[in-house]
Short mmCIF file of C-alpha atoms in Angstrom, two decimals:
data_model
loop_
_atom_site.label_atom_id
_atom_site.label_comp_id
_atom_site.label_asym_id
_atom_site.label_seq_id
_atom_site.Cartn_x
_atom_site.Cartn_y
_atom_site.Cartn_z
CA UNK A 1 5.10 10.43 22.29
CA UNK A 2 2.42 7.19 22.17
CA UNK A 3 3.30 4.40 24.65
CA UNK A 4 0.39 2.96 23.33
CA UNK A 5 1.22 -1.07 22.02
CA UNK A 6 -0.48 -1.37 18.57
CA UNK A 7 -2.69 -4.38 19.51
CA UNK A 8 -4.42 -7.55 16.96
CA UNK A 9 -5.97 -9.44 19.51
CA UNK A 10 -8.51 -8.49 22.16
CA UNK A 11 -7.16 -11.01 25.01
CA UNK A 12 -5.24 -9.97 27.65
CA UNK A 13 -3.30 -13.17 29.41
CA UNK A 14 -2.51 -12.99 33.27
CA UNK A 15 1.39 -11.99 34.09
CA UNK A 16 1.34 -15.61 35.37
CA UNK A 17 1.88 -17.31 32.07
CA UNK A 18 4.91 -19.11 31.71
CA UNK A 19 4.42 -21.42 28.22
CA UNK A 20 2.30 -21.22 25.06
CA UNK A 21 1.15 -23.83 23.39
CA UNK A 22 0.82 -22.86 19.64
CA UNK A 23 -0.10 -24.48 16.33
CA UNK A 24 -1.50 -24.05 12.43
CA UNK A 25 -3.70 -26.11 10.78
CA UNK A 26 -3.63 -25.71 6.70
CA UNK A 27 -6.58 -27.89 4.64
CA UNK A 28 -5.63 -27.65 0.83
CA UNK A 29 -8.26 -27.15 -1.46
CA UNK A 30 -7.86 -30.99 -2.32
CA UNK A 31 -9.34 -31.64 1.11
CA UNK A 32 -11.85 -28.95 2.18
CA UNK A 33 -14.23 -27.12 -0.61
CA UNK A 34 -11.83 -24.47 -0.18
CA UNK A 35 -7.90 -23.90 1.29
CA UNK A 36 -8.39 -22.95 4.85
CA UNK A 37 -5.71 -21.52 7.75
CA UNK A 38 -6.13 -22.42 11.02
CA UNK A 39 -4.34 -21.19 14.78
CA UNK A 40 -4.56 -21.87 18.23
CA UNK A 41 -2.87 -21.30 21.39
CA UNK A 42 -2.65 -22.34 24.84
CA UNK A 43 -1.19 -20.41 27.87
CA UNK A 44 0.31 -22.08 30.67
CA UNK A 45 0.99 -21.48 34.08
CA UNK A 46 4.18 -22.62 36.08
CA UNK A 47 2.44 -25.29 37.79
CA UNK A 48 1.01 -26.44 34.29
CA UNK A 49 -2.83 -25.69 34.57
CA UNK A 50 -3.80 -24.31 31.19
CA UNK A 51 -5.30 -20.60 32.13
CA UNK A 52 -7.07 -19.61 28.83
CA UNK A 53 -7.06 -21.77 25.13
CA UNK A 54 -7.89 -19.56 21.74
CA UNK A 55 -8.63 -20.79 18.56
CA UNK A 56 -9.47 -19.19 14.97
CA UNK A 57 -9.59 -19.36 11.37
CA UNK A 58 -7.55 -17.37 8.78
CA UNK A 59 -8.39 -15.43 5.49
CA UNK A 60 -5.83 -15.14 3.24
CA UNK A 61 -4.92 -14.71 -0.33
CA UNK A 62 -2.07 -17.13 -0.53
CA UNK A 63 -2.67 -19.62 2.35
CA UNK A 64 -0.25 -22.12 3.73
CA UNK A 65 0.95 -23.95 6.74
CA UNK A 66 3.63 -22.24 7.78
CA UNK A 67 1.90 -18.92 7.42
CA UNK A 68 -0.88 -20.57 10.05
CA UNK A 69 2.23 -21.73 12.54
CA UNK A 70 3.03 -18.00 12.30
CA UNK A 71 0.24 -16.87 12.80
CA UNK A 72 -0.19 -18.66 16.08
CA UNK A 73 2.95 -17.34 17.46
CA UNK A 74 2.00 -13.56 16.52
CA UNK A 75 -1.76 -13.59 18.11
CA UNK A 76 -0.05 -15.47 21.24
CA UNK A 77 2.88 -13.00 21.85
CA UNK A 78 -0.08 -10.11 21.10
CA UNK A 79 -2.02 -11.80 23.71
CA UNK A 80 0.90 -11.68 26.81
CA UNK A 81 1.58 -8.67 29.22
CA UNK A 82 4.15 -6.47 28.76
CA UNK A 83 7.82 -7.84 29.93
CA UNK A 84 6.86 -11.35 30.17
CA UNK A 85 9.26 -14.27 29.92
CA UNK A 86 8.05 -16.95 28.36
CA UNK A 87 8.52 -20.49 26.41
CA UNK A 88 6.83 -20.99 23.52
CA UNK A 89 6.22 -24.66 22.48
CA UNK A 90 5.97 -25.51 18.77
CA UNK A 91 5.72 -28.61 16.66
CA UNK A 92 6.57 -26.70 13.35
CA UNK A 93 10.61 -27.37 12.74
CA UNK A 94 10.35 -24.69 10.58
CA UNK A 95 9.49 -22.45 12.23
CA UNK A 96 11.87 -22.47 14.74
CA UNK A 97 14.43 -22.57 11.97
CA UNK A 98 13.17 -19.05 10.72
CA UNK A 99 12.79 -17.20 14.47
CA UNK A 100 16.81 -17.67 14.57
CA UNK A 101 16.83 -16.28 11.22
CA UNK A 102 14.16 -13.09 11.68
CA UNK A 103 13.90 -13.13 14.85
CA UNK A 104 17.09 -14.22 17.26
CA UNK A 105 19.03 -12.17 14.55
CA UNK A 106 19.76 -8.77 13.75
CA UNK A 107 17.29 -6.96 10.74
CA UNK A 108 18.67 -8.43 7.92
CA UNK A 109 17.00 -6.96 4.33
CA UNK A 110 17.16 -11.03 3.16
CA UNK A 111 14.17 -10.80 5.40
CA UNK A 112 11.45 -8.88 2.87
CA UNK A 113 12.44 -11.64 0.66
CA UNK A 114 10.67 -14.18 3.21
CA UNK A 115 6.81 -14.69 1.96
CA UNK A 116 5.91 -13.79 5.64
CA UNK A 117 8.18 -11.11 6.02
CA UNK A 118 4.97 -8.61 7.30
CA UNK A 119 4.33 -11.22 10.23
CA UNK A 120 8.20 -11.77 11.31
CA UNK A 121 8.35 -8.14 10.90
CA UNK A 122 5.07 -7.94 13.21
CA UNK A 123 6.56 -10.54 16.02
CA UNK A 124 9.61 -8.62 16.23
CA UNK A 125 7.55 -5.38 16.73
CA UNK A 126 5.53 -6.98 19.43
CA UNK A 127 8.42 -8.31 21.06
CA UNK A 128 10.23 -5.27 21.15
CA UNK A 129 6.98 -2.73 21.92
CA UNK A 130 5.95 -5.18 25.22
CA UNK A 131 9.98 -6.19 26.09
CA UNK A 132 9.27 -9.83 25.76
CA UNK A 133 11.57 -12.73 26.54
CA UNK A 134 10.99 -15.41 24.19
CA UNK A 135 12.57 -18.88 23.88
CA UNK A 136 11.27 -21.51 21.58
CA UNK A 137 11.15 -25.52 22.13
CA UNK A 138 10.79 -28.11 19.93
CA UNK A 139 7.65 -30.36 20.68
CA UNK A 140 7.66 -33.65 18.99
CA UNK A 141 4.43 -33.78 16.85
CA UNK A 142 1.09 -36.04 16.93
CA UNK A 143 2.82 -37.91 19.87
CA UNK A 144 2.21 -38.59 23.87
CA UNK A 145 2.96 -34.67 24.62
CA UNK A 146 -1.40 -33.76 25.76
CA UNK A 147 -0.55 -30.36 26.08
CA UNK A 148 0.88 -30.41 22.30
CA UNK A 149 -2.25 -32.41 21.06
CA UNK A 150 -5.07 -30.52 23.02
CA UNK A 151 -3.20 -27.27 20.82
CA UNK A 152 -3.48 -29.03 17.72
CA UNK A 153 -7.14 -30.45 18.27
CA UNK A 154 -7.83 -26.94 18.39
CA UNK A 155 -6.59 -25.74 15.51
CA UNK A 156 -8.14 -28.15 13.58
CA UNK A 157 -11.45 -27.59 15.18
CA UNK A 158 -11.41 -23.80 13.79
CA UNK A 159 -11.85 -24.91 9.98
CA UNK A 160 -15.58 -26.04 11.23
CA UNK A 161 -16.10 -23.62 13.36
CA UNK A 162 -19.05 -22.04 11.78
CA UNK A 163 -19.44 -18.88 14.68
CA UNK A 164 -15.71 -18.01 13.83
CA UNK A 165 -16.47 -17.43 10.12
CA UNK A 166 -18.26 -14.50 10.43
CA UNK A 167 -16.02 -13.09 12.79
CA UNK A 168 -14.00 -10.47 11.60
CA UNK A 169 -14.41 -10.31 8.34
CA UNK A 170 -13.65 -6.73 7.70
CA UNK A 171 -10.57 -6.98 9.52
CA UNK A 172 -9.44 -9.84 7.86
CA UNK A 173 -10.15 -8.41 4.36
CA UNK A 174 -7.98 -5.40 5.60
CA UNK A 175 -5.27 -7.38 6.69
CA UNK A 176 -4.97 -9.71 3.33
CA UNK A 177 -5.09 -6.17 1.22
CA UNK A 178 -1.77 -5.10 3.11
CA UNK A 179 -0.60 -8.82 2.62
CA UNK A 180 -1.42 -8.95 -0.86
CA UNK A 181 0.08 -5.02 -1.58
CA UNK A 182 3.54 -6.02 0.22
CA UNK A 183 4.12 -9.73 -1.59
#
C-alpha cells in the first residue's frame, strides 16, 4: 500500500507551528483588467514569531472570493507536518460557516452541490491523510489584529506580483480543467 501524502504545495512548515494566518483576495473584472484570485498564509509559532509567510495568485475559470479564502486554507493545511494541531485564523465568516458544514461534519452528498465541493473535498483529504487537528477562529477583519493585516497585505500583493504569474502555469491549467469537468 502507498503511505505516500498526495502533496500541492512544495513547503514543508516546521512541527513547531501552532497558528496560520490565512486569507483571499478577489479583484472583479470591474477593478483589475481582468478577475484575479489571490491567497496567503502565515505560520506561527507558540511564542508568536511568524516562521515562514506564502503568497500566490490563482487561475481559475469561475473566480471568486470565497474560492480564494479556500484556497488559503487548503495550500496552508498542505503545507503542515503530519499530526499537527493547529489554529487556523480567518477573517472570512463564511468560511467558517462551511468547515462545520464540510468539514466538522460527517460526508454529506449536499456537499457536491457546494461550488467548491473539489477543495472541501481536498481539505478533508489532507486532514485525514496527515491526521491533522484543526480548529478555526474568527479574526475581526481590516482592524488592530497585525498578524491578520500583514496576511491580508499579502494577499493583495499577489495580484501584482508579476514573478508569480508565470509560475505554474501548467499546473494551474490542469487544475481549472478538473474544476471546470466536476462543476
Amino acid at each position: 500500500m502507498n503511505n505516500q501524502v498526495s502533496r500541492i504545495s512544495d513547503i514543508q512548515l516546521p512541527s513547531s507551528v501552532s497558528t496560520l494566518y490565512i486569507d483571499g483576495s478577489f479583484l472583479p473584472p470591474s477593478s483589475h483588467p481582468i478577475s484575479s484570485m489571490a491567497y496567503a498564509w502565515t505560520a506561527i509559532d507558540p511564542d508568536g514569531f511568524i516562521l515562514e509567510s506564502h503568497y500566490n495568485n490563482i487561475s481559475s475559470i469561475f473566480p471568486s472570493a470565497l474560492r480564494s479564502e479556500i484556497f488559503a486554507l487548503l495550500h496552508g493545511l498542505d503545507s503542515l507536518p503530519q499530526n499537527s494541531k493547529i489554529t487556523v485564523a480567518t477573517d472570512c465568516a463564511q468560511l467558517l460557516s462551511l468547515w462545520s458544514l464540510y468539514v466538522d461534519a460527517p460526508f454529506i452528498p449536499r456537499m457536491l452541490k457546494e461550488s467548491n465541493h473539489l477543495l472541501w473535498s481536498s481539505i478533508r483529504t489532507i486532514m485525514s491523510q496527515k491526521n491533522l487537528d484543526v480548529s478555526l477562529i474568527k479574526v475581526p477583519a481590516h482592524a488592530d489584529d497585525p498578524l491578520n493585516n500583514h496576511v491580508d497585505a499579502l494577499a493583495k500583493a499577489a495580484h501584482n506580483d508579476s514573478y508569480l504569474s508565470s509560475q505554474n502555469c501548467w499546473l494551474l491549467a490542469f487544475y481549472n480543467l478538473i474544476l471546470y469537468l466536476w462543476i
